[in-house]
CSV table of C-alpha atoms in Angstrom, one decimal:
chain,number,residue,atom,x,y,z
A,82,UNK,CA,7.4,25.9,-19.4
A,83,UNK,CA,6.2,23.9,-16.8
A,84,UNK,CA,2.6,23.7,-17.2
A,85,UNK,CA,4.2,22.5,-21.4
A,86,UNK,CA,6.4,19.7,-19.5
A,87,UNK,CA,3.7,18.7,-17.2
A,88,UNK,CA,1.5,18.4,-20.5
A,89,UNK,CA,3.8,16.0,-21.8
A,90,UNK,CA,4.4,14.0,-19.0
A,91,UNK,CA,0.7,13.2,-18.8
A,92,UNK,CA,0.4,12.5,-22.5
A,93,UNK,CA,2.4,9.3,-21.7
A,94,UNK,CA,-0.7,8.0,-19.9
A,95,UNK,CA,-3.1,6.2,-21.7
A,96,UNK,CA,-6.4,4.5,-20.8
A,97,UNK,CA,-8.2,1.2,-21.8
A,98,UNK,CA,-10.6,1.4,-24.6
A,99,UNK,CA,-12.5,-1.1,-22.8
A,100,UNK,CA,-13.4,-1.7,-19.4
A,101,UNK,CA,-12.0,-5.2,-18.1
A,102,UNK,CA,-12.9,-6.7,-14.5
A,103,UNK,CA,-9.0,-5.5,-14.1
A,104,UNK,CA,-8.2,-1.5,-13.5
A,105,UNK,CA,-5.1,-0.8,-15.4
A,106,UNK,CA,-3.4,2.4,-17.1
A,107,UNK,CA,-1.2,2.3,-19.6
A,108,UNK,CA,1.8,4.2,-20.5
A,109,UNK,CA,4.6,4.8,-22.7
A,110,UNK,CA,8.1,5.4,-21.4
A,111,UNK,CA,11.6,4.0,-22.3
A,112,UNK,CA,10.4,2.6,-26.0
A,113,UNK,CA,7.6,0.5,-24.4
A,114,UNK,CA,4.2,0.4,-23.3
A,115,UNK,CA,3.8,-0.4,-19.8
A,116,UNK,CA,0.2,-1.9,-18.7
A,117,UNK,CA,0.4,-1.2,-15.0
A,118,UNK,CA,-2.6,-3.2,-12.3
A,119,UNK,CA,-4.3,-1.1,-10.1
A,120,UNK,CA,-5.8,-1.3,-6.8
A,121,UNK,CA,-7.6,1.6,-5.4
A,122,UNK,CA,-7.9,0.0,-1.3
A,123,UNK,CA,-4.3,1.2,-0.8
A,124,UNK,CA,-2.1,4.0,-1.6
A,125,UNK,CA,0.4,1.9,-2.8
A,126,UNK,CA,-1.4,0.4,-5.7
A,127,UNK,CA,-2.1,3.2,-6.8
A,128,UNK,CA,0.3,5.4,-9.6
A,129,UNK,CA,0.7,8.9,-8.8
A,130,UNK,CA,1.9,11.8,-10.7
A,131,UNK,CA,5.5,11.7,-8.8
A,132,UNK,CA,6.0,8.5,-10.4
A,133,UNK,CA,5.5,9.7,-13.8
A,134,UNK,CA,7.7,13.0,-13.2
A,135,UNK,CA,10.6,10.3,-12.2
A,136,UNK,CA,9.9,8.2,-15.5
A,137,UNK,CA,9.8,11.0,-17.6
A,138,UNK,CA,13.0,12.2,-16.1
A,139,UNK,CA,15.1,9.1,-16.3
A,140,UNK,CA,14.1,8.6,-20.0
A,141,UNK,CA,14.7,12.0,-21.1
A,142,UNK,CA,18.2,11.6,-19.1
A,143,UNK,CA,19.5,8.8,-19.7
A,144,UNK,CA,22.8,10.1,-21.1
A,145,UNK,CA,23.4,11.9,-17.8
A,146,UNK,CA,22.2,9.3,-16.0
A,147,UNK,CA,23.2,6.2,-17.6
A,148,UNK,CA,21.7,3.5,-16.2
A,149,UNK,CA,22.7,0.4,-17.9
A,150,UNK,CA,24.2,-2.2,-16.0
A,151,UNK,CA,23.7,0.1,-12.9
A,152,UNK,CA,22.6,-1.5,-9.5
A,153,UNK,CA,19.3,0.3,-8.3
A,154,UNK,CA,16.7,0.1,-5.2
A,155,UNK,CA,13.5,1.5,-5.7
A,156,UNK,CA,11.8,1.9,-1.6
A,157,UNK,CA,8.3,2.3,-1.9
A,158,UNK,CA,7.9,1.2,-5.6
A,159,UNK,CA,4.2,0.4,-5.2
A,160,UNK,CA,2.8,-0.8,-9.0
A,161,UNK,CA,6.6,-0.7,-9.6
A,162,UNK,CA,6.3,1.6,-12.5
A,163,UNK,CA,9.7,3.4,-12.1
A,164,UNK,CA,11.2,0.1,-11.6
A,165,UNK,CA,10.1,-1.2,-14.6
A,166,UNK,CA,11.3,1.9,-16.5
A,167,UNK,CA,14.7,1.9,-15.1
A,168,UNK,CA,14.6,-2.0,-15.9
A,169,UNK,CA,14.4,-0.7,-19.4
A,170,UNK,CA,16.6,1.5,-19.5
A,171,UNK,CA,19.6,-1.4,-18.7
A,172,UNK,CA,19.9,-1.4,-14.3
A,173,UNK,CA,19.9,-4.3,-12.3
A,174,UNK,CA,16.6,-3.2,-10.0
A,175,UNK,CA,15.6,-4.1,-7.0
A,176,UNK,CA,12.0,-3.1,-6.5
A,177,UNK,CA,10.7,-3.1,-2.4
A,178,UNK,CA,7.9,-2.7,-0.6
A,179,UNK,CA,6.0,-3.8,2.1
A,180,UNK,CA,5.0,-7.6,2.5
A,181,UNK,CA,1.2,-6.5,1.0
A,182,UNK,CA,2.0,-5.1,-2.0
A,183,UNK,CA,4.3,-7.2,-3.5
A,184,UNK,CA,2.1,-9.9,-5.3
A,185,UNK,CA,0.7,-6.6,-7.0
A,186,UNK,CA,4.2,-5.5,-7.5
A,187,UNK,CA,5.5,-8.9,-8.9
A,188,UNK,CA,2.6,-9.0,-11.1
A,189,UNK,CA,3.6,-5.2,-12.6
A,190,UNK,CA,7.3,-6.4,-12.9
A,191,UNK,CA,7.2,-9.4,-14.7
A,192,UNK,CA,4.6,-8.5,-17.2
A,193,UNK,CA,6.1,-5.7,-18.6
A,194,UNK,CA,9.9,-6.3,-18.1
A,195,UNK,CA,10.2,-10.5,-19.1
A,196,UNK,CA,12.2,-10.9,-22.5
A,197,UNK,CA,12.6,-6.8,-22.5
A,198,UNK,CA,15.0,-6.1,-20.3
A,199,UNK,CA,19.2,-6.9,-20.1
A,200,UNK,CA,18.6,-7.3,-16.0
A,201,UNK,CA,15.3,-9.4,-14.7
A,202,UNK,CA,14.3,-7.3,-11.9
A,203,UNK,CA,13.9,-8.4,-8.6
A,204,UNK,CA,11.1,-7.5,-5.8
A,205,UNK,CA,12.2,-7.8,-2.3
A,206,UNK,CA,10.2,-7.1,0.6
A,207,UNK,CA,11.1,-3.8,2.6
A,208,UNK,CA,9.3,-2.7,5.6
A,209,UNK,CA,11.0,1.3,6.4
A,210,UNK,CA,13.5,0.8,9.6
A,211,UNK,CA,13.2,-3.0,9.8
A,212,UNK,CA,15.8,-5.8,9.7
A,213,UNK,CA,17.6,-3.0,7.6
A,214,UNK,CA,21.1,-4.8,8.2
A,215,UNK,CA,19.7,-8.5,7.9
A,216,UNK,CA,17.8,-8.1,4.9
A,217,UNK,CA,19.9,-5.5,2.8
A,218,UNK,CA,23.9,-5.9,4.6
A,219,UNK,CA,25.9,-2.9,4.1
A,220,UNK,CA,28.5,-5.2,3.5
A,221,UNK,CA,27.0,-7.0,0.4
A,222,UNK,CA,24.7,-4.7,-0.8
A,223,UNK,CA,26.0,-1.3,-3.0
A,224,UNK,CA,23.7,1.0,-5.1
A,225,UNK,CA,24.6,2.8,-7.3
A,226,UNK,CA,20.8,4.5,-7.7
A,227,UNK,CA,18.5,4.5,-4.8
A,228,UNK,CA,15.0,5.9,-6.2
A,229,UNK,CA,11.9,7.1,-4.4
A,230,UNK,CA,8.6,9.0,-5.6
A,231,UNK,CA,6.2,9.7,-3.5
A,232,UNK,CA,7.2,8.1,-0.4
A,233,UNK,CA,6.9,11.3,1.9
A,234,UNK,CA,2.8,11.9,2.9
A,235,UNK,CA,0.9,11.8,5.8
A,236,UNK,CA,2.5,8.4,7.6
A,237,UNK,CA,3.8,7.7,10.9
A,238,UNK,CA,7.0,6.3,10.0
A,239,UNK,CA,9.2,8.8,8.6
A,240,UNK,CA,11.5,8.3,11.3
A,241,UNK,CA,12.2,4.8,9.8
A,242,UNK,CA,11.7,6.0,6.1
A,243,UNK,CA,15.2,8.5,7.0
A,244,UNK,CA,16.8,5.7,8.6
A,245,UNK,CA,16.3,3.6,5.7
A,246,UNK,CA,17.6,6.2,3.4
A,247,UNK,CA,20.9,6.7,5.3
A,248,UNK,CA,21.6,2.7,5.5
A,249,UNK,CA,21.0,2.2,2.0
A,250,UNK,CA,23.4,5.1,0.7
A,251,UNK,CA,27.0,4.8,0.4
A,252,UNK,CA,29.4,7.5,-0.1
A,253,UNK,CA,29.1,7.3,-3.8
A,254,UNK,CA,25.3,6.6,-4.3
A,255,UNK,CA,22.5,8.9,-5.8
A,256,UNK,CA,19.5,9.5,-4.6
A,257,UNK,CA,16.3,10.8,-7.4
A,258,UNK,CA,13.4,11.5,-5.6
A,259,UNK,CA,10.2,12.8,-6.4
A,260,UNK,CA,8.3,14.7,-3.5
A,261,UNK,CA,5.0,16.0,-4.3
A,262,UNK,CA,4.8,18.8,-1.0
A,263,UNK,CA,1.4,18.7,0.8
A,264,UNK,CA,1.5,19.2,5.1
A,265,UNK,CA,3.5,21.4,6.6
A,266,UNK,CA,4.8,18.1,8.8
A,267,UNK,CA,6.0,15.9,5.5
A,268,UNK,CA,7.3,18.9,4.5
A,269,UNK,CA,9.7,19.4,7.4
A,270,UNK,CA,11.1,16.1,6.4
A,271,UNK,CA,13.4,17.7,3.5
A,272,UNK,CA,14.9,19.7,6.5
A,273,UNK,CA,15.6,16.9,8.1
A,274,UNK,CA,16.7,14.8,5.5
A,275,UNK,CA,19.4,17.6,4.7
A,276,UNK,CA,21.0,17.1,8.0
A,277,UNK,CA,22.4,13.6,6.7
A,278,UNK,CA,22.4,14.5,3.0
A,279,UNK,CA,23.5,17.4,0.4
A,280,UNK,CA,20.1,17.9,-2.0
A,281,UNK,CA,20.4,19.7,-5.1
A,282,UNK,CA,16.9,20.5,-7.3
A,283,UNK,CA,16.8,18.9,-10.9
A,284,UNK,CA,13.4,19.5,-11.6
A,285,UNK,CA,10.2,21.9,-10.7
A,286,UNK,CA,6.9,21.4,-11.5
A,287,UNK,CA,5.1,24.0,-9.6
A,288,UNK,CA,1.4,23.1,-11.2
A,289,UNK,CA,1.6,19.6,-9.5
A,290,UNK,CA,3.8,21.1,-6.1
A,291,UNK,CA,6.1,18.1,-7.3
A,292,UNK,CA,10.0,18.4,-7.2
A,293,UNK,CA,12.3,16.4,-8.2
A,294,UNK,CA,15.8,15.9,-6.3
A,295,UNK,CA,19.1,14.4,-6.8
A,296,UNK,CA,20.9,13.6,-3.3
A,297,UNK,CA,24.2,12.5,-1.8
A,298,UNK,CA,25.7,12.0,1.4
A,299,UNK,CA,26.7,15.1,2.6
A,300,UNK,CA,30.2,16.5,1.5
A,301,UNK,CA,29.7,14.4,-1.1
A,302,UNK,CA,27.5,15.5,-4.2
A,303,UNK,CA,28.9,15.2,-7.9
């Protein structure tokens, strides 16, 4: 069953017929096809299969998980692929990332969500742990969705990437995340991500070490 599912997720890639002096992929989610930019200098400009597991999943879900007219934050939405998807699917996104990536990111966002979608999605620049309360005021700002794929690998800021978890959540806010498992040290960050949130499994796709999670803050979870 998993090895059928992962089959399918990857059947909504698709590649140029012709090479252009621009590296893209193409894909198919949410009705639409989605002509994402690549870089390949950076990790963030780059799609991985986390990504695509989330896509797959929010499409697939989207009774359960209505997202239409839903507020969301994407942290660490690098081509902004899930951010467009979710755009299509009716939320009000924010997509963030750091200060590098977004003229990449913008570029993703606007081509494949303007005239498509009921919400134009915004980019904001987020750096992990910085001007958290200036920049995103618990006050003023309430998600409903906070999405992540990928955003757990071999970094020195984890620290900061928790930190910006727990300021972004509210009581009644999900977390879907997509955590491909590699090192024994990212790893340990699900451990200690537990300490601040309840984390229930969705979704397993041993063949990629990829799982997919839906959190809340603790005492909390739906």
């Amino acid at each position: 069953e998993d090895e059928q599912i992962v089959a399918e997720i990857m059947r909504r890639r698709f590649f140029p017929a012709l090479i252009t002096h621009k590296a893209w992929e193409g894909f198919h989610f949410a009705g639409h096809e989605i002509r994402i930019t690549e870089a390949t200098d950076c990790y963030g400009a780059v799609v991985w299969p986390s990504a695509l597991v989330l896509c797959y999943f929010l499409e697939t879900n989207s009774k359960q998980y209505n997202l239409v007219d839903k507020n969301v934050i994407e942290i660490g939405a690098g081509t902004g692929l899930v951010s467009i998807v979710a755009s299509l699917l009716g939320a009000l996104v924010t997509a963030t990332d750091l200060p590098e990536l977004l003229g990449n990111l913008k570029h993703n966002v606007l081509q494949n969500t303007k005239l498509k979608c009921k919400h134009q999605p915004r980019v904001k620049e987020l750096s992990w742990g910085v001007d958290l309360e200036k920049n995103f005021p618990r006050s003023s700002c309430q998600f409903d969705y906070i999405m992540a794929a990928d955003v757990v690998y071999h970094h020195p800021f984890l620290d900061e990437l928790l930190l910006t978890f727990d300021h972004l959540c509210k009581n009644d806010t999900i977390i879907l995340w997509a955590m491909k498992f590699r090192l024994d040290k990212e790893n340990q960050f699900v451990g200690r991500f537990q300490t601040i949130f309840d984390l229930e499994v969705i979704s397993n796709f041993p063949s990629l070490n990829i799982t997919l999670y839906k959190a809340m803050r603790k005492g909390r979870m739906k």
